[in-house]
């Protein structure tokens, strides 16, 4: 079986619940997620362990690109264990906070995986066995976030492909749910909130803190499933530096929102630098309307 890309690339994003969310700690997390070093370690195991080292390193690299440091470190550690020749099980479902709607299916998937993931399978089909294990862990991690359906589907497709190669079966499609009674119309979510910043700064102004308080009140009223926190800059400076600045701005807002009662687990942070200006101002232009963090409620729980 040829290696399969475990996850399509996507925009860098970090969960508000992830460890190392503060910029002061990011460097330490990056050291623990040194994918290149772990990928280059000599493997002390068999062909299965070599494939597992590669597959987990690929997952770690993907999470590091997304700035999901918690999972980047986790998958890096798994790649290192594989390099040392250790045989270990896929992650237990109980170790992740899987939403109720996916819990039965993913628990059954792991049960089936443990039936076919034998020592004999690891020796005879090392690539397929590695893909089955690593793609299940990929699926489990994405399902916990429950935010990117395309990524969840990609991990599951790889899992199903590997399971068939190992002699297992695909999970049956979920039965169609009985039609639900027509819901009553829900109140529309509030408009997008905007928080502006001073030039080259990630510090919250008094006006910004007032908006954070407003968002906290709206959060309690609407109970959104996801709170998107998206950082931006104007076009002054290098694009790489602006990406980092927009990340710091988004993190500053996320930390303030946590203090206002917004749950970390519901926040998702994105950072675009100067790529998505609110107004077109040309290159190297100071424009406060572009020095902002946008906060949006994605959907209401129960709707």
Tab-separated table of C-alpha atoms in Angstrom, residues 10-300:
chain	number	residue	atom	x	y	z
A	10	UNK	CA	-5.418	24.122	5.714
A	11	UNK	CA	-5.090	27.566	7.228
A	12	UNK	CA	-3.137	27.769	10.484
A	13	UNK	CA	-5.506	27.583	13.437
A	14	UNK	CA	-5.207	26.907	17.155
A	15	UNK	CA	-7.851	25.883	19.647
A	16	UNK	CA	-8.356	28.252	22.502
A	17	UNK	CA	-8.214	25.203	24.781
A	18	UNK	CA	-4.836	24.079	23.477
A	19	UNK	CA	-1.867	24.154	25.783
A	20	UNK	CA	0.775	26.769	25.016
A	21	UNK	CA	-1.757	29.316	23.793
A	22	UNK	CA	0.258	32.250	25.069
A	23	UNK	CA	3.055	33.577	22.907
A	24	UNK	CA	5.552	33.343	25.767
A	25	UNK	CA	5.119	29.573	25.816
A	26	UNK	CA	4.956	28.934	22.085
A	27	UNK	CA	8.706	28.663	21.679
A	28	UNK	CA	8.884	25.925	24.302
A	29	UNK	CA	6.098	23.998	22.606
A	30	UNK	CA	7.846	24.343	19.259
A	31	UNK	CA	10.946	22.757	20.787
A	32	UNK	CA	8.887	19.773	21.909
A	33	UNK	CA	7.335	19.492	18.430
A	34	UNK	CA	10.629	19.368	16.536
A	35	UNK	CA	9.288	17.200	13.752
A	36	UNK	CA	12.445	17.290	11.644
A	37	UNK	CA	14.581	15.903	14.446
A	38	UNK	CA	12.115	13.125	15.264
A	39	UNK	CA	11.584	12.283	11.591
A	40	UNK	CA	15.344	11.824	11.192
A	41	UNK	CA	15.837	9.548	14.198
A	42	UNK	CA	17.212	6.090	13.341
A	43	UNK	CA	14.446	3.546	13.774
A	44	UNK	CA	15.185	0.662	16.130
A	45	UNK	CA	12.129	-1.347	15.207
A	46	UNK	CA	10.718	-3.157	12.218
A	47	UNK	CA	9.115	-1.884	9.022
A	48	UNK	CA	5.856	-1.210	10.881
A	49	UNK	CA	7.673	1.079	13.313
A	50	UNK	CA	9.389	2.891	10.430
A	51	UNK	CA	6.012	3.546	8.784
A	52	UNK	CA	4.474	4.601	12.101
A	53	UNK	CA	7.341	7.019	12.762
A	54	UNK	CA	6.744	8.616	9.363
A	55	UNK	CA	2.948	8.761	9.677
A	56	UNK	CA	2.953	10.319	13.141
A	57	UNK	CA	5.651	12.793	12.082
A	58	UNK	CA	3.383	13.829	9.188
A	59	UNK	CA	0.496	14.374	11.610
A	60	UNK	CA	2.736	16.370	13.945
A	61	UNK	CA	3.934	18.555	11.078
A	62	UNK	CA	0.346	19.244	10.016
A	63	UNK	CA	-0.712	20.249	13.530
A	64	UNK	CA	2.384	22.410	13.947
A	65	UNK	CA	1.537	24.226	10.718
A	66	UNK	CA	-1.921	24.887	12.153
A	67	UNK	CA	-0.324	26.145	15.404
A	68	UNK	CA	-2.121	23.395	17.339
A	69	UNK	CA	0.848	22.906	19.654
A	70	UNK	CA	-0.828	20.472	22.032
A	71	UNK	CA	-1.497	17.913	19.293
A	72	UNK	CA	1.773	18.658	17.471
A	73	UNK	CA	3.650	17.704	20.641
A	74	UNK	CA	1.434	14.644	21.146
A	75	UNK	CA	2.020	13.252	17.658
A	76	UNK	CA	5.741	14.078	17.829
A	77	UNK	CA	6.021	12.017	20.999
A	78	UNK	CA	4.228	9.132	19.292
A	79	UNK	CA	6.638	9.340	16.343
A	80	UNK	CA	9.563	9.199	18.768
A	81	UNK	CA	8.143	6.127	20.491
A	82	UNK	CA	7.785	4.447	17.103
A	83	UNK	CA	11.409	5.339	16.271
A	84	UNK	CA	12.476	3.588	19.463
A	85	UNK	CA	10.767	0.423	18.214
A	86	UNK	CA	7.909	0.557	20.721
A	87	UNK	CA	4.613	-1.052	19.786
A	88	UNK	CA	1.694	0.803	21.366
A	89	UNK	CA	-2.051	0.980	20.860
A	90	UNK	CA	-4.030	3.701	19.102
A	91	UNK	CA	-5.247	6.377	21.464
A	92	UNK	CA	-8.165	5.409	23.693
A	93	UNK	CA	-11.441	7.152	22.901
A	94	UNK	CA	-11.797	8.090	26.568
A	95	UNK	CA	-8.659	10.248	26.346
A	96	UNK	CA	-10.448	12.711	24.038
A	97	UNK	CA	-13.602	14.736	24.551
A	98	UNK	CA	-15.624	13.247	21.695
A	99	UNK	CA	-19.028	14.858	21.061
A	100	UNK	CA	-22.014	12.659	21.777
A	101	UNK	CA	-23.151	12.499	18.157
A	102	UNK	CA	-19.884	10.749	17.120
A	103	UNK	CA	-19.075	8.708	20.225
A	104	UNK	CA	-20.792	5.420	19.288
A	105	UNK	CA	-19.357	5.341	15.774
A	106	UNK	CA	-15.780	6.112	16.737
A	107	UNK	CA	-15.867	3.679	19.670
A	108	UNK	CA	-16.992	0.931	17.304
A	109	UNK	CA	-14.247	1.903	14.855
A	110	UNK	CA	-11.576	1.440	17.504
A	111	UNK	CA	-13.053	-1.903	18.544
A	112	UNK	CA	-12.807	-3.143	14.951
A	113	UNK	CA	-9.322	-1.751	14.606
A	114	UNK	CA	-8.056	-3.640	17.648
A	115	UNK	CA	-9.364	-6.903	16.147
A	116	UNK	CA	-7.260	-6.610	12.966
A	117	UNK	CA	-4.255	-4.688	14.341
A	118	UNK	CA	-2.342	-7.813	15.359
A	119	UNK	CA	1.379	-8.504	15.492
A	120	UNK	CA	0.953	-10.651	12.385
A	121	UNK	CA	-0.685	-7.744	10.535
A	122	UNK	CA	2.082	-5.387	11.647
A	123	UNK	CA	4.673	-7.756	10.184
A	124	UNK	CA	2.878	-8.720	6.959
A	125	UNK	CA	1.309	-5.327	6.130
A	126	UNK	CA	3.400	-2.742	7.972
A	127	UNK	CA	2.296	0.243	5.884
A	128	UNK	CA	-1.391	-0.600	6.110
A	129	UNK	CA	-1.206	-1.337	9.831
A	130	UNK	CA	0.559	1.965	10.447
A	131	UNK	CA	-1.972	3.878	8.372
A	132	UNK	CA	-4.868	2.242	10.212
A	133	UNK	CA	-3.471	3.251	13.601
A	134	UNK	CA	-2.304	6.753	12.722
A	135	UNK	CA	-5.406	7.661	10.719
A	136	UNK	CA	-7.613	6.517	13.593
A	137	UNK	CA	-5.685	8.835	15.926
A	138	UNK	CA	-6.032	11.571	13.294
A	139	UNK	CA	-9.788	10.964	13.123
A	140	UNK	CA	-10.065	10.954	16.913
A	141	UNK	CA	-8.191	14.255	17.220
A	142	UNK	CA	-10.240	15.957	14.507
A	143	UNK	CA	-13.492	14.580	15.905
A	144	UNK	CA	-12.685	16.055	19.310
A	145	UNK	CA	-12.371	19.490	17.703
A	146	UNK	CA	-15.541	18.749	15.679
A	147	UNK	CA	-14.894	21.837	13.626
A	148	UNK	CA	-13.599	20.792	10.204
A	149	UNK	CA	-15.897	18.176	8.616
A	150	UNK	CA	-13.633	17.807	5.563
A	151	UNK	CA	-10.658	16.928	7.760
A	152	UNK	CA	-12.715	14.486	9.816
A	153	UNK	CA	-13.847	12.820	6.583
A	154	UNK	CA	-10.292	12.656	5.205
A	155	UNK	CA	-8.978	10.913	8.319
A	156	UNK	CA	-11.890	8.479	8.264
A	157	UNK	CA	-11.394	7.680	4.559
A	158	UNK	CA	-7.760	6.783	5.226
A	159	UNK	CA	-8.863	4.661	8.163
A	160	UNK	CA	-11.432	2.789	6.050
A	161	UNK	CA	-8.886	2.227	3.264
A	162	UNK	CA	-6.377	0.764	5.693
A	163	UNK	CA	-8.980	-1.366	7.443
A	164	UNK	CA	-10.050	-2.962	4.157
A	165	UNK	CA	-6.425	-3.733	3.341
A	166	UNK	CA	-6.025	-5.415	6.736
A	167	UNK	CA	-9.088	-7.572	6.170
A	168	UNK	CA	-11.476	-5.502	8.210
A	169	UNK	CA	-14.631	-3.841	7.001
A	170	UNK	CA	-15.749	-0.300	6.477
A	171	UNK	CA	-18.027	1.145	9.080
A	172	UNK	CA	-21.612	1.068	7.864
A	173	UNK	CA	-23.117	4.431	7.057
A	174	UNK	CA	-25.042	6.012	9.849
A	175	UNK	CA	-28.766	5.230	9.562
A	176	UNK	CA	-30.908	8.110	8.518
A	177	UNK	CA	-32.420	9.802	11.502
A	178	UNK	CA	-36.163	10.080	11.789
A	179	UNK	CA	-37.404	13.450	10.650
A	180	UNK	CA	-37.353	15.859	13.536
A	181	UNK	CA	-40.255	18.145	14.199
A	182	UNK	CA	-39.833	21.535	12.642
A	183	UNK	CA	-37.924	23.690	15.101
A	184	UNK	CA	-39.157	27.018	16.146
A	185	UNK	CA	-37.270	29.857	14.554
A	186	UNK	CA	-34.196	30.756	16.598
A	187	UNK	CA	-33.153	34.282	17.212
A	188	UNK	CA	-30.430	35.291	14.743
A	189	UNK	CA	-26.891	35.353	16.065
A	190	UNK	CA	-25.402	38.786	16.642
A	191	UNK	CA	-23.374	40.414	13.929
A	192	UNK	CA	-19.633	40.034	13.801
A	193	UNK	CA	-17.788	41.955	16.504
A	194	UNK	CA	-14.718	44.014	15.641
A	195	UNK	CA	-11.875	44.976	17.985
A	196	UNK	CA	-9.362	47.554	16.751
A	197	UNK	CA	-5.698	47.906	17.735
A	198	UNK	CA	-3.105	50.656	17.811
A	199	UNK	CA	-0.270	50.531	15.309
A	200	UNK	CA	2.156	47.601	15.814
A	201	UNK	CA	0.406	46.716	19.091
A	202	UNK	CA	-1.391	43.655	20.433
A	203	UNK	CA	-2.519	45.428	23.622
A	204	UNK	CA	-6.228	45.874	24.214
A	205	UNK	CA	-7.388	49.479	24.399
A	206	UNK	CA	-10.186	50.542	26.792
A	207	UNK	CA	-12.559	50.503	23.825
A	208	UNK	CA	-11.441	46.967	22.985
A	209	UNK	CA	-12.077	45.800	26.552
A	210	UNK	CA	-15.570	47.281	26.407
A	211	UNK	CA	-16.234	45.250	23.243
A	212	UNK	CA	-14.876	42.110	24.951
A	213	UNK	CA	-17.375	42.659	27.771
A	214	UNK	CA	-20.160	43.024	25.185
A	215	UNK	CA	-19.102	39.777	23.516
A	216	UNK	CA	-19.101	38.013	26.886
A	217	UNK	CA	-22.677	39.113	27.522
A	218	UNK	CA	-23.752	37.993	24.039
A	219	UNK	CA	-22.035	34.642	24.593
A	220	UNK	CA	-24.099	34.016	27.695
A	221	UNK	CA	-27.284	35.009	25.880
A	222	UNK	CA	-26.784	33.022	22.655
A	223	UNK	CA	-24.693	30.029	23.858
A	224	UNK	CA	-22.784	29.623	20.563
A	225	UNK	CA	-21.131	26.293	19.739
A	226	UNK	CA	-18.041	27.990	18.334
A	227	UNK	CA	-16.488	31.417	18.786
A	228	UNK	CA	-14.158	32.343	15.927
A	229	UNK	CA	-11.398	34.801	16.861
A	230	UNK	CA	-9.613	36.045	13.730
A	231	UNK	CA	-6.570	38.333	13.818
A	232	UNK	CA	-5.542	40.842	11.110
A	233	UNK	CA	-3.012	43.628	10.495
A	234	UNK	CA	-2.560	46.483	8.087
A	235	UNK	CA	0.014	46.239	5.265
A	236	UNK	CA	2.944	47.934	7.024
A	237	UNK	CA	5.918	45.607	7.500
A	238	UNK	CA	6.908	42.132	6.328
A	239	UNK	CA	4.106	39.637	5.756
A	240	UNK	CA	5.696	37.045	8.072
A	241	UNK	CA	5.901	39.558	10.913
A	242	UNK	CA	2.293	40.571	10.284
A	243	UNK	CA	1.124	36.969	10.537
A	244	UNK	CA	2.807	36.735	13.943
A	245	UNK	CA	1.324	40.067	15.050
A	246	UNK	CA	-2.175	39.039	13.981
A	247	UNK	CA	-1.735	35.810	15.960
A	248	UNK	CA	-0.737	37.769	19.075
A	249	UNK	CA	-3.757	40.028	18.666
A	250	UNK	CA	-6.094	37.066	18.332
A	251	UNK	CA	-4.548	35.414	21.398
A	252	UNK	CA	-4.896	38.635	23.410
A	253	UNK	CA	-8.579	38.798	22.554
A	254	UNK	CA	-9.086	35.082	23.266
A	255	UNK	CA	-7.481	35.440	26.681
A	256	UNK	CA	-9.683	38.444	27.459
A	257	UNK	CA	-12.774	36.554	26.281
A	258	UNK	CA	-11.880	33.672	28.592
A	259	UNK	CA	-11.839	36.169	31.433
A	260	UNK	CA	-15.285	37.337	30.303
A	261	UNK	CA	-16.717	33.826	30.606
A	262	UNK	CA	-16.197	32.391	27.108
A	263	UNK	CA	-15.151	28.753	27.365
A	264	UNK	CA	-11.682	28.010	25.984
A	265	UNK	CA	-12.888	24.797	24.383
A	266	UNK	CA	-15.339	26.694	22.173
A	267	UNK	CA	-12.833	29.210	20.828
A	268	UNK	CA	-10.977	28.795	17.535
A	269	UNK	CA	-8.190	31.200	16.620
A	270	UNK	CA	-7.138	32.104	13.097
A	271	UNK	CA	-4.492	34.597	11.979
A	272	UNK	CA	-4.244	36.092	8.490
A	273	UNK	CA	-1.823	38.995	8.844
A	274	UNK	CA	-2.398	41.516	6.070
A	275	UNK	CA	-4.070	39.034	3.692
A	276	UNK	CA	-7.721	39.970	4.336
A	277	UNK	CA	-8.012	43.730	4.821
A	278	UNK	CA	-11.331	45.239	5.800
A	279	UNK	CA	-10.555	48.139	3.464
A	280	UNK	CA	-8.161	48.353	0.532
A	281	UNK	CA	-5.375	50.768	1.398
A	282	UNK	CA	-2.458	49.678	-0.770
A	283	UNK	CA	0.934	48.370	0.268
A	284	UNK	CA	2.750	49.667	3.348
A	285	UNK	CA	-0.275	51.709	4.425
A	286	UNK	CA	-1.265	52.436	8.009
A	287	UNK	CA	-4.979	51.759	8.310
A	288	UNK	CA	-6.563	51.183	11.691
A	289	UNK	CA	-9.647	49.516	10.247
A	290	UNK	CA	-7.340	46.694	9.122
A	291	UNK	CA	-5.599	46.430	12.508
A	292	UNK	CA	-8.338	44.337	14.029
A	293	UNK	CA	-9.605	41.092	15.461
A	294	UNK	CA	-12.969	39.866	14.217
A	295	UNK	CA	-15.058	37.745	16.579
A	296	UNK	CA	-17.950	35.718	15.193
A	297	UNK	CA	-20.367	33.232	16.709
A	298	UNK	CA	-20.537	30.256	14.374
A	299	UNK	CA	-23.803	28.695	15.465
A	300	UNK	CA	-26.003	28.387	18.519
